[in-house]
PDB file of C-alpha atoms in Angstrom:
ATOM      1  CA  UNK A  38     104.739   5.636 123.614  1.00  0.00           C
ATOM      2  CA  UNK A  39     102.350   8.332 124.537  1.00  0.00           C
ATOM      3  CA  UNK A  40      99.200   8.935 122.989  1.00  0.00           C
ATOM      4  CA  UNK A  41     100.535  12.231 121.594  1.00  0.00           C
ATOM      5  CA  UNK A  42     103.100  10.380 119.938  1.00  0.00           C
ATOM      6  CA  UNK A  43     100.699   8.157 118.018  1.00  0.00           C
ATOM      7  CA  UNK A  44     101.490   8.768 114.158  1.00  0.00           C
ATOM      8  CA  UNK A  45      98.608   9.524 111.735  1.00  0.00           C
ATOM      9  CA  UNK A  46     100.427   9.391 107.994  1.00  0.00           C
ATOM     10  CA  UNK A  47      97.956  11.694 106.066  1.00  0.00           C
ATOM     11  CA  UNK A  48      98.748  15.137 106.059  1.00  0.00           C
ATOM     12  CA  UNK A  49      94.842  16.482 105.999  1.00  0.00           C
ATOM     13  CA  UNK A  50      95.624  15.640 109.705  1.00  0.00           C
ATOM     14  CA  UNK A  51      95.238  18.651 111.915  1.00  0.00           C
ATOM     15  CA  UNK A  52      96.963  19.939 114.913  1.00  0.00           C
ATOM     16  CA  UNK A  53      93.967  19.755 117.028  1.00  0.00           C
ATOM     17  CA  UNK A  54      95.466  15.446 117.410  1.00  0.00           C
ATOM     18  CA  UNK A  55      97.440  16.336 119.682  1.00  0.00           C
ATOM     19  CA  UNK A  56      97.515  18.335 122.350  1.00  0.00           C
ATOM     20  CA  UNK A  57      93.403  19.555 123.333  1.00  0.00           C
ATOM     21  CA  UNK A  58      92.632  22.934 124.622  1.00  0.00           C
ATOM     22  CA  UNK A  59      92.883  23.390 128.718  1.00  0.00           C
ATOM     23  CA  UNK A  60      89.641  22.734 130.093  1.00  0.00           C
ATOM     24  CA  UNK A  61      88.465  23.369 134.203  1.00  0.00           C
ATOM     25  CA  UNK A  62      86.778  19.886 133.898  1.00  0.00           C
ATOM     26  CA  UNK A  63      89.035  16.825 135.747  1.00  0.00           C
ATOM     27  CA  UNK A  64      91.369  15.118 133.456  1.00  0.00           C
ATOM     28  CA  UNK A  65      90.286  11.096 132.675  1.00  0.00           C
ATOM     29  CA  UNK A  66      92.116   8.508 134.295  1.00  0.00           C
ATOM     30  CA  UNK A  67      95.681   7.355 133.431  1.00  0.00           C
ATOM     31  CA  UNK A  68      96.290   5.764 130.257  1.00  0.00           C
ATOM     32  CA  UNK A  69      97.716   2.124 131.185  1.00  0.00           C
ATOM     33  CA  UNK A  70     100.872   2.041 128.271  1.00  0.00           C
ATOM     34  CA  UNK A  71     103.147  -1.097 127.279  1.00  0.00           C
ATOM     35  CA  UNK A  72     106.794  -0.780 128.450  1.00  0.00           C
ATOM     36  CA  UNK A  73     109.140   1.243 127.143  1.00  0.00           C
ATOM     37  CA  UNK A  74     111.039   4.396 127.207  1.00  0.00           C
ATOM     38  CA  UNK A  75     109.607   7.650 129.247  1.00  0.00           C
ATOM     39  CA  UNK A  76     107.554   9.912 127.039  1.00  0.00           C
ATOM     40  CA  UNK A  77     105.741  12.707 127.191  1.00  0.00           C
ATOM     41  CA  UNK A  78     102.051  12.199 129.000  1.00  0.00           C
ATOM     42  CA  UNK A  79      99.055  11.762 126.884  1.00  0.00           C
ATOM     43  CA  UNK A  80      96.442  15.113 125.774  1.00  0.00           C
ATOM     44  CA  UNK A  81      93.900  15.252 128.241  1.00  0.00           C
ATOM     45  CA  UNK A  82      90.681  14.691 126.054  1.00  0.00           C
ATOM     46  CA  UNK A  83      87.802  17.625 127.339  1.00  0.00           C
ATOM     47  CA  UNK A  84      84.485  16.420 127.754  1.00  0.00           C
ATOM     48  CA  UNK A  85      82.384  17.502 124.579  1.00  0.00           C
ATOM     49  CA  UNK A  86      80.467  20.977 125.662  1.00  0.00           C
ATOM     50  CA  UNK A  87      76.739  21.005 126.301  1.00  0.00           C
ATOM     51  CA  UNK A  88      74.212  22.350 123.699  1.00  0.00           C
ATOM     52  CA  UNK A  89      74.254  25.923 123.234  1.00  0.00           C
ATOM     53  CA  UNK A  90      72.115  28.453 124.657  1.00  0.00           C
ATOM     54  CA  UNK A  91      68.499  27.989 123.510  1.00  0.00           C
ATOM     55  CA  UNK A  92      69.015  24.664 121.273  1.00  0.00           C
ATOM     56  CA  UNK A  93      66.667  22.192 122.608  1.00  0.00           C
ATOM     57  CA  UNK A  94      68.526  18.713 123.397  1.00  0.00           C
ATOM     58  CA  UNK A  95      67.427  16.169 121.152  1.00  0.00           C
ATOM     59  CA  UNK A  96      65.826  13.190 123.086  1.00  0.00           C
ATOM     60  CA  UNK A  97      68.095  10.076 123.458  1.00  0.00           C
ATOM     61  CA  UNK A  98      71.126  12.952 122.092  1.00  0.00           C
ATOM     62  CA  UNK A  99      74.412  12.294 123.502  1.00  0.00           C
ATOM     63  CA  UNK A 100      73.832  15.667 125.299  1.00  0.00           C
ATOM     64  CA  UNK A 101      70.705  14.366 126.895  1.00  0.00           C
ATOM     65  CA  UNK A 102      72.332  12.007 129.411  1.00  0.00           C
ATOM     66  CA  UNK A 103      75.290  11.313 131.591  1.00  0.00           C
ATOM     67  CA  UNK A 104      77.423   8.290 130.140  1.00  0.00           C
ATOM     68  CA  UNK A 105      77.097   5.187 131.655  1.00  0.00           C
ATOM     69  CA  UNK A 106      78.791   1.654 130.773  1.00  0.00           C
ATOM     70  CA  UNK A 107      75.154   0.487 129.147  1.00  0.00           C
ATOM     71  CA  UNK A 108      76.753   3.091 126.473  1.00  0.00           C
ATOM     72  CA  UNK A 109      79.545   0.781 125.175  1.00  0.00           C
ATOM     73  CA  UNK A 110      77.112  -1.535 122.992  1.00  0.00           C
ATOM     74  CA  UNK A 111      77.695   1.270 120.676  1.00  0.00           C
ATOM     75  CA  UNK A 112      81.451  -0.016 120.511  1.00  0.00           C
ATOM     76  CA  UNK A 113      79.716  -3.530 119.750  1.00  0.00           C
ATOM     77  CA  UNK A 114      77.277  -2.523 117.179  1.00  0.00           C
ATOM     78  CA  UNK A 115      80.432  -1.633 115.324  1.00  0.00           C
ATOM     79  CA  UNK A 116      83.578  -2.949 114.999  1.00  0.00           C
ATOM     80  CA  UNK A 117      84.207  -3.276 119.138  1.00  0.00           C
ATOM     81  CA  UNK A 118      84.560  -6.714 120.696  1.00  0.00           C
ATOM     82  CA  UNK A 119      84.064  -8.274 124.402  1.00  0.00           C
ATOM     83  CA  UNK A 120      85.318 -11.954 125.650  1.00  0.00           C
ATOM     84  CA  UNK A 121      84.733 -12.634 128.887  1.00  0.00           C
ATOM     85  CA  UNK A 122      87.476 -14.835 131.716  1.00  0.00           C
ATOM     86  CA  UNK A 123      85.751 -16.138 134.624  1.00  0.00           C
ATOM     87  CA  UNK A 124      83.352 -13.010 136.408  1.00  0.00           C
ATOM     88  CA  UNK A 125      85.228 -10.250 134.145  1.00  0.00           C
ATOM     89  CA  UNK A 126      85.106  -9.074 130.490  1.00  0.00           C
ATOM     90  CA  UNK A 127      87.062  -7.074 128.434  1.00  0.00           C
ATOM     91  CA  UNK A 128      86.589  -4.889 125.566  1.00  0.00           C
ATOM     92  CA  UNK A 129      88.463  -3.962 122.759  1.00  0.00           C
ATOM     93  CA  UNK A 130      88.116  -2.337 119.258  1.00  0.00           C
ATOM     94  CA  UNK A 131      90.850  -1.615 116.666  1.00  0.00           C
ATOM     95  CA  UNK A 132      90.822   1.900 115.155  1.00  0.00           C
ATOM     96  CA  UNK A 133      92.238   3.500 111.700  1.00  0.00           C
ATOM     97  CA  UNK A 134      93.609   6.396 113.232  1.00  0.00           C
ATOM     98  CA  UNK A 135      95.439   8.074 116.368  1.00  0.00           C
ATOM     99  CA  UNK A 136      92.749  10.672 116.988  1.00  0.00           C
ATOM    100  CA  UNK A 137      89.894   7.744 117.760  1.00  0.00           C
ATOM    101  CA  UNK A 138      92.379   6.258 120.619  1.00  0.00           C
ATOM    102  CA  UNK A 139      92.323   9.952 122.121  1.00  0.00           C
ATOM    103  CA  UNK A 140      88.454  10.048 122.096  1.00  0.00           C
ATOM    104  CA  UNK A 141      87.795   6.475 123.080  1.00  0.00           C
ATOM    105  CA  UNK A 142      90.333   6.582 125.968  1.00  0.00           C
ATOM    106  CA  UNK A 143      89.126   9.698 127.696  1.00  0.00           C
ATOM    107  CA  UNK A 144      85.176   7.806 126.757  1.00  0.00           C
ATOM    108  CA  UNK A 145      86.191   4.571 128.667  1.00  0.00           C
ATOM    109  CA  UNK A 146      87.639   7.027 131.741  1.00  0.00           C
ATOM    110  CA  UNK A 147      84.550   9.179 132.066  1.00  0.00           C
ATOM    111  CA  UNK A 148      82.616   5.830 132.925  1.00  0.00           C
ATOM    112  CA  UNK A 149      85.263   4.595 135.240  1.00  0.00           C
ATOM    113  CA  UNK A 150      87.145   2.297 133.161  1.00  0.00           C
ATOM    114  CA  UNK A 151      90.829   2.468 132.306  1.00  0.00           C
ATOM    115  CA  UNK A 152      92.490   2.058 129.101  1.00  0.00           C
ATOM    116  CA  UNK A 153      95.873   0.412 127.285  1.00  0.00           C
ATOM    117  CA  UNK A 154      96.420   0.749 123.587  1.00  0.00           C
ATOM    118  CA  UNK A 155      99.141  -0.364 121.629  1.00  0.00           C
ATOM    119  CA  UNK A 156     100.081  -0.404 117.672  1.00  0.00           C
ATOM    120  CA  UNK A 157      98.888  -3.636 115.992  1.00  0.00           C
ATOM    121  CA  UNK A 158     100.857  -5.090 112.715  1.00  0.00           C
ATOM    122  CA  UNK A 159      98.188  -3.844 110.291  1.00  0.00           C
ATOM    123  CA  UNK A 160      99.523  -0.169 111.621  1.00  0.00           C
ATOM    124  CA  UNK A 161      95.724   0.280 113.227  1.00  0.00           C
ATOM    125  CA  UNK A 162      95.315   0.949 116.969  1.00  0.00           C
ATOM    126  CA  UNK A 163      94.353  -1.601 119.852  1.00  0.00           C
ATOM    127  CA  UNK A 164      92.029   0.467 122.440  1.00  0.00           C
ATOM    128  CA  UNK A 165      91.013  -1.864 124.957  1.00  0.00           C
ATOM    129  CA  UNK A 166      89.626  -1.808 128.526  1.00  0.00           C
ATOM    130  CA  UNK A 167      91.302  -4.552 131.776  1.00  0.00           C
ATOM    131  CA  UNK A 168      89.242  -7.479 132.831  1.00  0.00           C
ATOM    132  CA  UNK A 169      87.128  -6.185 135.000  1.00  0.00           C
ATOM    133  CA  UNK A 170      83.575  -7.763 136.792  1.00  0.00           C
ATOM    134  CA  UNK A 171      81.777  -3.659 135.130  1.00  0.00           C
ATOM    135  CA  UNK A 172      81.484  -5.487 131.994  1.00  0.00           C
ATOM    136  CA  UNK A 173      80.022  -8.658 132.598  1.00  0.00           C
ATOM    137  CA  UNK A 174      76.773  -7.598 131.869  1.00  0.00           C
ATOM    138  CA  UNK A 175      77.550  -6.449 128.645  1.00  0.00           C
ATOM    139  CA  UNK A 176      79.700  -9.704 127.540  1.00  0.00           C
ATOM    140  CA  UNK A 177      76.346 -11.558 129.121  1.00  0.00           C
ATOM    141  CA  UNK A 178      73.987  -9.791 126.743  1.00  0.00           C
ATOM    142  CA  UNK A 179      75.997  -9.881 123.757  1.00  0.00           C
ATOM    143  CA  UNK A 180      77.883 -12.761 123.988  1.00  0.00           C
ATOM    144  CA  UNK A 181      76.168 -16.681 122.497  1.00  0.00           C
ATOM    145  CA  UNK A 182      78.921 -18.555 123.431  1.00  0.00           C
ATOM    146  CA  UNK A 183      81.902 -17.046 121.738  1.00  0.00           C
ATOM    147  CA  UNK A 184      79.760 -15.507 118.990  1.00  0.00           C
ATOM    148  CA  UNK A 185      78.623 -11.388 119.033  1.00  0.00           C
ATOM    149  CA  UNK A 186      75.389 -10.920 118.861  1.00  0.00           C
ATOM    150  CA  UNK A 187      72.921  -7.753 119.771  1.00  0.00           C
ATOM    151  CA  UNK A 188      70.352  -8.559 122.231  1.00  0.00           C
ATOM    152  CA  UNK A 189      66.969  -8.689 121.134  1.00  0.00           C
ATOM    153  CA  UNK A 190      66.272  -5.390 123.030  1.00  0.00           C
ATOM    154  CA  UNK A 191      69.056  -3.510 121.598  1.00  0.00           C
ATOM    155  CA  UNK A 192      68.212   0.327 119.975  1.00  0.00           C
ATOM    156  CA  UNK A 193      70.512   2.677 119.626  1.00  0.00           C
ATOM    157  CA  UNK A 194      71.010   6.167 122.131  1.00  0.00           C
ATOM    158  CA  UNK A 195      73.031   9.591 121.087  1.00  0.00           C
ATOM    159  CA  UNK A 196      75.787   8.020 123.009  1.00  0.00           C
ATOM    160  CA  UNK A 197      76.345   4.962 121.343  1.00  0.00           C
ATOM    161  CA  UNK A 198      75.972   6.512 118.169  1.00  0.00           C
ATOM    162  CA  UNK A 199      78.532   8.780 119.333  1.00  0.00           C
ATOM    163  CA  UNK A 200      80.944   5.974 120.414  1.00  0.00           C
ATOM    164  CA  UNK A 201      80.357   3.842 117.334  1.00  0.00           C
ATOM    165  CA  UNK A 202      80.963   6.884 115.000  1.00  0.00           C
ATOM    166  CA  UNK A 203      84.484   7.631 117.247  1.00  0.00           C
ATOM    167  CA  UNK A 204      85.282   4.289 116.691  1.00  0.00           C
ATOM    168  CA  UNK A 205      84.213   3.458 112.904  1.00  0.00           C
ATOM    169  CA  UNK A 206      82.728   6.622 110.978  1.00  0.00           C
ATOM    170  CA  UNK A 207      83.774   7.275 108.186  1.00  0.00           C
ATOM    171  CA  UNK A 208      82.392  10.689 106.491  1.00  0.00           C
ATOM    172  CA  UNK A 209      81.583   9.509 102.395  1.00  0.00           C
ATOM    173  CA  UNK A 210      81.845  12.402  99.632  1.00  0.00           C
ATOM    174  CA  UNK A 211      80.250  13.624  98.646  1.00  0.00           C
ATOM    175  CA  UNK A 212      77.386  13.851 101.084  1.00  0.00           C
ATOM    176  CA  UNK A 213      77.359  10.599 102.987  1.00  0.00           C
ATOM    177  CA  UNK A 214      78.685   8.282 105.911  1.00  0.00           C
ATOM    178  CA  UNK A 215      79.938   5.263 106.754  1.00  0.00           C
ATOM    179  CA  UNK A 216      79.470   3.546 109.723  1.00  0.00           C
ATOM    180  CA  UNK A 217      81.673   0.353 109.492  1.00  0.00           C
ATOM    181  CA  UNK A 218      80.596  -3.075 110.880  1.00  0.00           C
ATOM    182  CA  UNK A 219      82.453  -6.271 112.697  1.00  0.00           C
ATOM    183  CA  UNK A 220      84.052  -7.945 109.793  1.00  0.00           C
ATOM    184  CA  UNK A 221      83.298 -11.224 111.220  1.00  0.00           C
ATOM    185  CA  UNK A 222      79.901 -10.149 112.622  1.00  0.00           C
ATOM    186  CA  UNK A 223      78.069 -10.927 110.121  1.00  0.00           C
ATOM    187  CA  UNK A 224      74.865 -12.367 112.005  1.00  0.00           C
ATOM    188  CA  UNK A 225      75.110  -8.667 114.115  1.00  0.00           C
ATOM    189  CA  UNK A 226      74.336  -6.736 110.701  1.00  0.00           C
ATOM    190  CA  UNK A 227      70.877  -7.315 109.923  1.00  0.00           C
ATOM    191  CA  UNK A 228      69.719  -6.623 113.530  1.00  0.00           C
ATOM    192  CA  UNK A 229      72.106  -3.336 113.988  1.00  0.00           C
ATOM    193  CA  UNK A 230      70.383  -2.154 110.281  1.00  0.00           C
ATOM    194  CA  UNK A 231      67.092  -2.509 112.055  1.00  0.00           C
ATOM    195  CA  UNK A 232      67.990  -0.987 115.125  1.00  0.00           C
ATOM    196  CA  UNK A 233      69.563   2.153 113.094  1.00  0.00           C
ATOM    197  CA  UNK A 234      66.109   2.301 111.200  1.00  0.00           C
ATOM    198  CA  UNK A 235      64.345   2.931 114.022  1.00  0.00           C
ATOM    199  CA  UNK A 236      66.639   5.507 115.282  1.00  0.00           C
ATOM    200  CA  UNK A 237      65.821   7.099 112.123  1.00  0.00           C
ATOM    201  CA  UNK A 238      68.753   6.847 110.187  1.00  0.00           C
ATOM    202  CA  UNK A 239      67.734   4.059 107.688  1.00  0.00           C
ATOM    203  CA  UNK A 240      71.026   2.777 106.007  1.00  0.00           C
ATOM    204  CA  UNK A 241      72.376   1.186 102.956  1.00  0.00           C
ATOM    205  CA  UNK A 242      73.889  -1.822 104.049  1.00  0.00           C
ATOM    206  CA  UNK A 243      77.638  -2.472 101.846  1.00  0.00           C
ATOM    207  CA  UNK A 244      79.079  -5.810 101.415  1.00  0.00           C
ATOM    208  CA  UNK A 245      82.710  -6.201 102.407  1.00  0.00           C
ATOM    209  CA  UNK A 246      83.060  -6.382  98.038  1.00  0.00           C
ATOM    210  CA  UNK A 247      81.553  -2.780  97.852  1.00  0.00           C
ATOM    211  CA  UNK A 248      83.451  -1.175 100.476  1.00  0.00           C
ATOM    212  CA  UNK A 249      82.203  -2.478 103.640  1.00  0.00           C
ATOM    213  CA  UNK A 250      81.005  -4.003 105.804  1.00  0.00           C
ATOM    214  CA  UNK A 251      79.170  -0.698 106.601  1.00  0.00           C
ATOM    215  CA  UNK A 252      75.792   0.939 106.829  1.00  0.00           C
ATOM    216  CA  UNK A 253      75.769   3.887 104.671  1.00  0.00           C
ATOM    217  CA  UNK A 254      73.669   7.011 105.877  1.00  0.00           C
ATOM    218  CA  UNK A 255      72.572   8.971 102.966  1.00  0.00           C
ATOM    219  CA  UNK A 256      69.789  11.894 102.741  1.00  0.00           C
ATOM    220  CA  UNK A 257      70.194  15.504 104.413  1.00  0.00           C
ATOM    221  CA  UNK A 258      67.565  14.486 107.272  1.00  0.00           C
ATOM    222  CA  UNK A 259      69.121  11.679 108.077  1.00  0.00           C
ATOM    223  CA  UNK A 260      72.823  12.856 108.140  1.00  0.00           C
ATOM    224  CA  UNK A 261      71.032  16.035 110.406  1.00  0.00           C
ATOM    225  CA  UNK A 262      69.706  13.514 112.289  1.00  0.00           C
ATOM    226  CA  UNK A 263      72.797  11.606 112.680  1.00  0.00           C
ATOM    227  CA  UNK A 264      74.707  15.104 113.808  1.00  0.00           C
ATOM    228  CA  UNK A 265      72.133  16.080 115.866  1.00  0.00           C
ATOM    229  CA  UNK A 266      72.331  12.481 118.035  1.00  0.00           C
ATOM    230  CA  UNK A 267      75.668  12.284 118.417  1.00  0.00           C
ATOM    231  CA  UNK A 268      76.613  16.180 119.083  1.00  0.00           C
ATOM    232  CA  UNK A 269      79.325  17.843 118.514  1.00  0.00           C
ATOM    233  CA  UNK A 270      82.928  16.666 117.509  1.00  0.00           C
ATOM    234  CA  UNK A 271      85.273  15.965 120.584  1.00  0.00           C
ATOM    235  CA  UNK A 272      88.449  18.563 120.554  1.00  0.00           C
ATOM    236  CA  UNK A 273      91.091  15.633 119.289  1.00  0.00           C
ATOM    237  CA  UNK A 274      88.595  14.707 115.842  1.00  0.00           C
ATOM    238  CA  UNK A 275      89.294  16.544 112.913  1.00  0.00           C
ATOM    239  CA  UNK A 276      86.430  18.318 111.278  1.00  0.00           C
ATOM    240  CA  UNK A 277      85.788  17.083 108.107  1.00  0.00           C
ATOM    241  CA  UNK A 278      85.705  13.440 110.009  1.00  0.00           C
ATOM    242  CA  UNK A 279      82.681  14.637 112.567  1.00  0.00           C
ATOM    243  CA  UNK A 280      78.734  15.151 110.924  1.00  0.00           C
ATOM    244  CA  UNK A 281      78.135  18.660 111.314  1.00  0.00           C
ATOM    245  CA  UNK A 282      75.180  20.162 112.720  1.00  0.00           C
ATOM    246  CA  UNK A 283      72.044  21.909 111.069  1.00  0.00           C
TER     247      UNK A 283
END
């Protein structure tokens, strides 16, 4: 199965899924697939375009830097987990729809890390990265034991806003959004509220009863703050699923 063969049910699911426009940047590493028969090769995923001409990049944007693995805590501030075997980690997240596995893959590949993915029984996506020794320091600051929890230094950049919200946001009608939480993270909340407060984007925190777990970003400064941060939407995300800019 190819990731252009993933199947998104809704129909306010646009073309732009599958195949992304041709780009002159390098295409992201292979896509490591279960078994099974040949298909088609996946979309190659562009690398989001640079702020325009004369728009000032905004500090710690996801424009402002070049990504590095330090960036994937934004996977783990969200719904995104890591277990470690021996001197290696792994990383994983499940996603809601095809169109996150494009933008996460080609993510994970632009900081030298190749991805599998696979259909889980819940009809969600498994993205997730090989063992490998790159992510040890991640599992090392996150990890207590087997338990997820942010490091007391932990803030939060453009880019892992950016991979968080490709991951788990969810745009709210009708002027809101979601940015879902580890169901079983529940001591990881608290600290990821405060770290979102002092990125400026101040959040209503929702129960798993009321919709959640999520932190809900409300207020047009904040939501142009959150837009601003993250930049624009990669080529594979739909538009009404991407905070638009000022």
């Amino acid at each position: 199965m190819s990731l252009s063969g993933l199947d998104d049910t809704p129909a306010a699911q646009p073309a732009a899924l599958f195949p992304a426009p041709e780009s002159d940047a390098p295409a992201p590493a292979p896509v490591r697939r279960r078994a099974g028969p040949a298909q088609t090769s996946p979309p190659r995923n562009e690398p989001v375009p640079g702020a325009e001409a004369g728009r000032q990049l905004v500090f710690f944007g996801a424009e402002a830097a070049e990504p590095t693995v330090a960036d994937l805590a934004g996977l783990l501030a969200g719904p995104g987990e890591v277990v470690r075997m021996g001197g290696t980690a792994r990383l994983s997240v499940r996603v809601d729809a095809a169109w996150r596995v494009h933008v996460l893959v080609a993510e994970l590949a632009s900081r030298g890390l190749a991805a599998s993915w696979e259909p889980t029984e819940d009809e969600r996506h498994a993205v997730r990265t090989s063992y490998t020794r790159v992510l040890k320091p991640l599992a090392a600051a996150w990890l207590h034991g087997t338990a997820k929890r942010p490091p007391a230094t932990f803030h939060l950049t453009g880019r892992r806003l950016r991979l968080w919200l490709a991951a788990a946001g969810t745009p709210e009608p009708p002027g809101g959004f979601l940015l879902r939480l580890g169901a079983d993270d529940r001591e990881c909340w608290e600290p990821i509220g405060v770290a979102l407060a002092a990125a400026g984007l101040a959040g209503t925190l929702l129960s798993p009863g009321a919709g959640g777990p999520a932190y809900r970003i409300t207020g047009r400064r904040r939501l142009d703050r959150l837009a601003e941060l993250v930049g624009g939407p990669p080529p594979t995300a739909p538009a009404a699923a991407w905070p638009m800019r000022p």
